[in-house]
Coordinates of C-alpha atoms in Angstrom, one line a residue:
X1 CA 105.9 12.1 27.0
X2 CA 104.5 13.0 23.7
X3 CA 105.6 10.0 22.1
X4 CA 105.0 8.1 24.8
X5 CA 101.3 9.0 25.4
X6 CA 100.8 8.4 21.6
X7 CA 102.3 4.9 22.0
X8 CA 100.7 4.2 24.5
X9 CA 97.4 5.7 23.1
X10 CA 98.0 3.1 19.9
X11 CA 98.6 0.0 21.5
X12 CA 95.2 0.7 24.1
X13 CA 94.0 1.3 20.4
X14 CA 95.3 -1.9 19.0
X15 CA 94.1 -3.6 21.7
X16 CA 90.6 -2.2 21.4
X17 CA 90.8 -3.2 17.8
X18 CA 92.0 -6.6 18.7
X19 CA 88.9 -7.2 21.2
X20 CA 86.9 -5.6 18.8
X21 CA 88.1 -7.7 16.3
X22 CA 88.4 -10.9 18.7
X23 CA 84.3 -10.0 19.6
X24 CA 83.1 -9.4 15.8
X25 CA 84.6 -13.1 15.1
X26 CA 82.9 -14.7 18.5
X27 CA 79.7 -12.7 17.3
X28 CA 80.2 -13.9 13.8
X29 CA 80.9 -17.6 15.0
X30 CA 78.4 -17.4 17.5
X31 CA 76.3 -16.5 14.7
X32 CA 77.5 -19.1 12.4
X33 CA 76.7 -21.6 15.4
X34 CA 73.6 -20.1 15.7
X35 CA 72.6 -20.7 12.1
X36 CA 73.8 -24.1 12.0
X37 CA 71.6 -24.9 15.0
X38 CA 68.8 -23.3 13.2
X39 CA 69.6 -25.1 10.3
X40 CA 70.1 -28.4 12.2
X41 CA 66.2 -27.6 14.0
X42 CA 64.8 -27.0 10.8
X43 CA 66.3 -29.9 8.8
X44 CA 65.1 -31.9 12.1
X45 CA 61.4 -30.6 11.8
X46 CA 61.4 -30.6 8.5
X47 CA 62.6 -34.6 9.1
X48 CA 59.9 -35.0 12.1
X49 CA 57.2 -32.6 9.6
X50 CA 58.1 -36.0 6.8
X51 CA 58.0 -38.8 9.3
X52 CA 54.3 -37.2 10.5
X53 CA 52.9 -37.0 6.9
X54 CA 54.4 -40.4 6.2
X55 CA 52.7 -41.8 9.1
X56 CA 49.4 -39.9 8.4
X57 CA 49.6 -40.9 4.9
X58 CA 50.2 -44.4 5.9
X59 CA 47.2 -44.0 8.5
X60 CA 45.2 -42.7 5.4
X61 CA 46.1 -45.6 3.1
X62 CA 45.2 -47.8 6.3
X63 CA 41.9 -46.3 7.0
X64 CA 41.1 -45.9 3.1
X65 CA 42.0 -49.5 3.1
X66 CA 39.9 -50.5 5.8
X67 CA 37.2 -48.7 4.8
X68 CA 37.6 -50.3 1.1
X69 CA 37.5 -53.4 3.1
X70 CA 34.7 -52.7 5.0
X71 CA 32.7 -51.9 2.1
X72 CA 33.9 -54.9 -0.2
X73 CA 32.4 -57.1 3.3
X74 CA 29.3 -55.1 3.3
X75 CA 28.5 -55.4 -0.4
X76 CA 29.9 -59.3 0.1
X77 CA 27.1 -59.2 3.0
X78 CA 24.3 -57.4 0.8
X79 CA 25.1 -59.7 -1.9
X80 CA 24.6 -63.2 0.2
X81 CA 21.7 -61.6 1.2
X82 CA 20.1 -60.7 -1.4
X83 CA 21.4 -64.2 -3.0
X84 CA 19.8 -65.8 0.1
X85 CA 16.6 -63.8 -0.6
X86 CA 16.7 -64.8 -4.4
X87 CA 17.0 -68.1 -3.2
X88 CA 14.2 -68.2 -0.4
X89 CA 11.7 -66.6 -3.0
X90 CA 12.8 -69.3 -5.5
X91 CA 11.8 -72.1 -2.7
X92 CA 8.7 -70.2 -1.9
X93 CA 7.7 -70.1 -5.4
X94 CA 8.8 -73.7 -5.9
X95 CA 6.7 -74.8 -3.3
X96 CA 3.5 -72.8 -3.8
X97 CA 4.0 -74.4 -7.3
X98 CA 4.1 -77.7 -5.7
X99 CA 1.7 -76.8 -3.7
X100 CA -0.3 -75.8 -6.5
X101 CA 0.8 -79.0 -8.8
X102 CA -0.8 -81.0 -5.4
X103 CA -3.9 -79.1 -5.3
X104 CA -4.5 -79.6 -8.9
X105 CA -4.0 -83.2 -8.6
X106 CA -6.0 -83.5 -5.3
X107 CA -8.6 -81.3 -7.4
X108 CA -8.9 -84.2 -10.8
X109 CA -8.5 -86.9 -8.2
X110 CA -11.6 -85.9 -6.7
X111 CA -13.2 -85.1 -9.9
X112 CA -12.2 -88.2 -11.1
X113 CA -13.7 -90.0 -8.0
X114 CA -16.8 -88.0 -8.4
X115 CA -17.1 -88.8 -11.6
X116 CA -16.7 -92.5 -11.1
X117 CA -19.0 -92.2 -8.1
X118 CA -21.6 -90.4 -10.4
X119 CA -21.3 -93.2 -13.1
X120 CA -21.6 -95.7 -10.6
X121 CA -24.7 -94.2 -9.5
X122 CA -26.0 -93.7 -13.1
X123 CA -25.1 -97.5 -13.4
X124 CA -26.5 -98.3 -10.4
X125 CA -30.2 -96.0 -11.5
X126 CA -30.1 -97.8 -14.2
X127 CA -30.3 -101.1 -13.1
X128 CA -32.4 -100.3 -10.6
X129 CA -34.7 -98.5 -13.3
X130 CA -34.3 -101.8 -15.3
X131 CA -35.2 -103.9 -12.2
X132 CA -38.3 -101.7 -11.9
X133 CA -39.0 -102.1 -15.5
X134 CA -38.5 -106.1 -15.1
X135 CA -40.9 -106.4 -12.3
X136 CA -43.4 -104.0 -13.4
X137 CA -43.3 -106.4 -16.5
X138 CA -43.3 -109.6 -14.4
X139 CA -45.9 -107.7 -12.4
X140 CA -48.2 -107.1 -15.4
X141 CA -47.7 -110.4 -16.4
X142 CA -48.5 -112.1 -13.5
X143 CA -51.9 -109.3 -13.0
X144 CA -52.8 -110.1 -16.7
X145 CA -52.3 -114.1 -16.0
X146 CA -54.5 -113.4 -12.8
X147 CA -57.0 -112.0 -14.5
X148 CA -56.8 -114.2 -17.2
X149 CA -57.4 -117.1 -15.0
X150 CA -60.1 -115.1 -13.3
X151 CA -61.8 -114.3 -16.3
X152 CA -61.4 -118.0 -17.3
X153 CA -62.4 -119.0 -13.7
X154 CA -65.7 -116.6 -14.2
X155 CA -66.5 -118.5 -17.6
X156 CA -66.3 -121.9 -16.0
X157 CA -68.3 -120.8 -13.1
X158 CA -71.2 -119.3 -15.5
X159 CA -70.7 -122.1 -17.9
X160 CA -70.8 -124.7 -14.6
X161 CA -74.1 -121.8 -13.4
X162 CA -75.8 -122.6 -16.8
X163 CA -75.2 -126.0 -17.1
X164 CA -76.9 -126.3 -13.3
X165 CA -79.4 -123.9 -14.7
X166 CA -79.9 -126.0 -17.5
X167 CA -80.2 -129.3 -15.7
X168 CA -82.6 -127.8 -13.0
X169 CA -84.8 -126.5 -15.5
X170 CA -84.6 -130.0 -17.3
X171 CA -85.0 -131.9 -13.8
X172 CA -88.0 -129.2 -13.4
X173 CA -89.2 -129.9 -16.8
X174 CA -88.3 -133.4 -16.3
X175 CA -90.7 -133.2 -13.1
X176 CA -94.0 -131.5 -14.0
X177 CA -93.7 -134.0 -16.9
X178 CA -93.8 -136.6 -14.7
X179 CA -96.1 -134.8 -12.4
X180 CA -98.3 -134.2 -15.7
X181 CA -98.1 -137.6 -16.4
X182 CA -99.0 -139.2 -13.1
X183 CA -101.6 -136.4 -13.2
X184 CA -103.1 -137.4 -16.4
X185 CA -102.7 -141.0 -15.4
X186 CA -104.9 -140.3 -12.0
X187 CA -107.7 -139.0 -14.2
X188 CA -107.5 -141.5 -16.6
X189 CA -107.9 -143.8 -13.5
X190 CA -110.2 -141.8 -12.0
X191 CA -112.4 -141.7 -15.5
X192 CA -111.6 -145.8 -15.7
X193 CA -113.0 -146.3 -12.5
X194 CA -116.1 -144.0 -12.7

C-alpha cells in the first residue's frame, strides 16, 4: 500500500509537473505571442508614426512651397508696380516737359509777336512822325508862301496907295495950278478991262 501510495503519489506528481510544465510553455508561448503582437503594433506605429511625418513633411514642403510661391507673386506684383509707377512718373515728367517745351514756345511765340507788333508800331510812329514832319514842312511852306504873297500883296497895295497918293497930289497940284492960272488970268482980265 506503501508502494502503491508512493506510486501513485509520483505519477499525481508527474502529472502536476507535466501541467506545470504544459502551463509554463502556454505562458511562455502566450508570451512569445504576446511580444510578437507588441512587436507587430510597434513596427505598425512606428510604420503609421513614418507615413504621418512623411505626409507632414510633404505638407511642409507644400506649404513652404506655396508660401515661396506666394512670395515670388507678391514680389512679381510689387515689382510691376513699382515698374508701373517708374513708368507713370516717367510720362508725367515727360509730359510736364512737354508741357513745359509748349509753354516755352507759346512764351517766344508771343514775344516774338510782341516784338513784331512793337516794331510795327515803332515803324508805324515813325512814319507817322515823318508824316508830321512832311506837313509841318509843307505847312510852313505854304504859311511862309502866304505870307510871302501877303507881304508882296501889302507892297503892291502901298506901292498902288502911293502911286494914287502921288497922282492925287499931282491932279491936286495939277489943279490949283490951273486954278492959279485961271485966277491970275481973271485979274489980268479984270486989270485989262479996268
Amino acid at each position: 500500500m506503501l508502494v502503491k501510495a508512493t506510486l501513485v503519489k509520483a505519477t499525481l506528481i508527474k502529472a502536476i509537473l507535466v501541467k506545470v510544465m504544459l502551463v509554463k510553455a502556454m505562458l511562455v508561448k502566450a508570451t512569445l505571442v504576446k511580444v510578437k503582437l507588441v512587436k507587430a503594433i510597434l513596427v505598425k506605429a512606428m510604420l503609421v508614426k513614418v507615413t504621418l511625418i512623411k505626409a507632414i513633411l510633404v505638407k511642409v514642403m507644400l506649404v513652404k512651397a506655396m508660401l515661396v510661391k506666394a512670395i515670388l507673386v507678391k514680389a512679381m506684383l510689387v515689382k510691376a508696380m513699382l515698374v508701373k509707377a517708374i513708368l507713370v512718373k516717367a510720362m508725367l515728367v515727360k509730359a510736364t516737359l512737354v508741357k513745359a517745351t509748349l509753354i516755352k514756345v507759346i512764351l517766344v511765340k508771343v514775344t516774338l509777336i510782341k516784338a513784331t507788333l512793337i516794331k510795327a508800331m515803332l515803324v508805324k510812329a515813325m512814319l507817322v512822325k515823318a508824316i508830321l514832319v512832311k506837313v509841318t514842312l509843307v505847312k510852313a511852306t505854304l504859311v511862309k508862301a502866304i505870307l510871302v504873297k501877303v507881304i508882296l500883296v501889302k507892297e503892291t497895295l502901298v506901292k498902288a496907295t502911293l502911286v494914287k497918293a502921288t497922282l492925287v497930289k499931282a491932279t491936286l497940284v495939277k489943279a490949283m495950278l490951273v486954278k492959279a492960272t485961271l485966277v491970275k488970268a481973271t485979274l489980268v482980265k479984270a486989270i485989262l478991262v479996268k
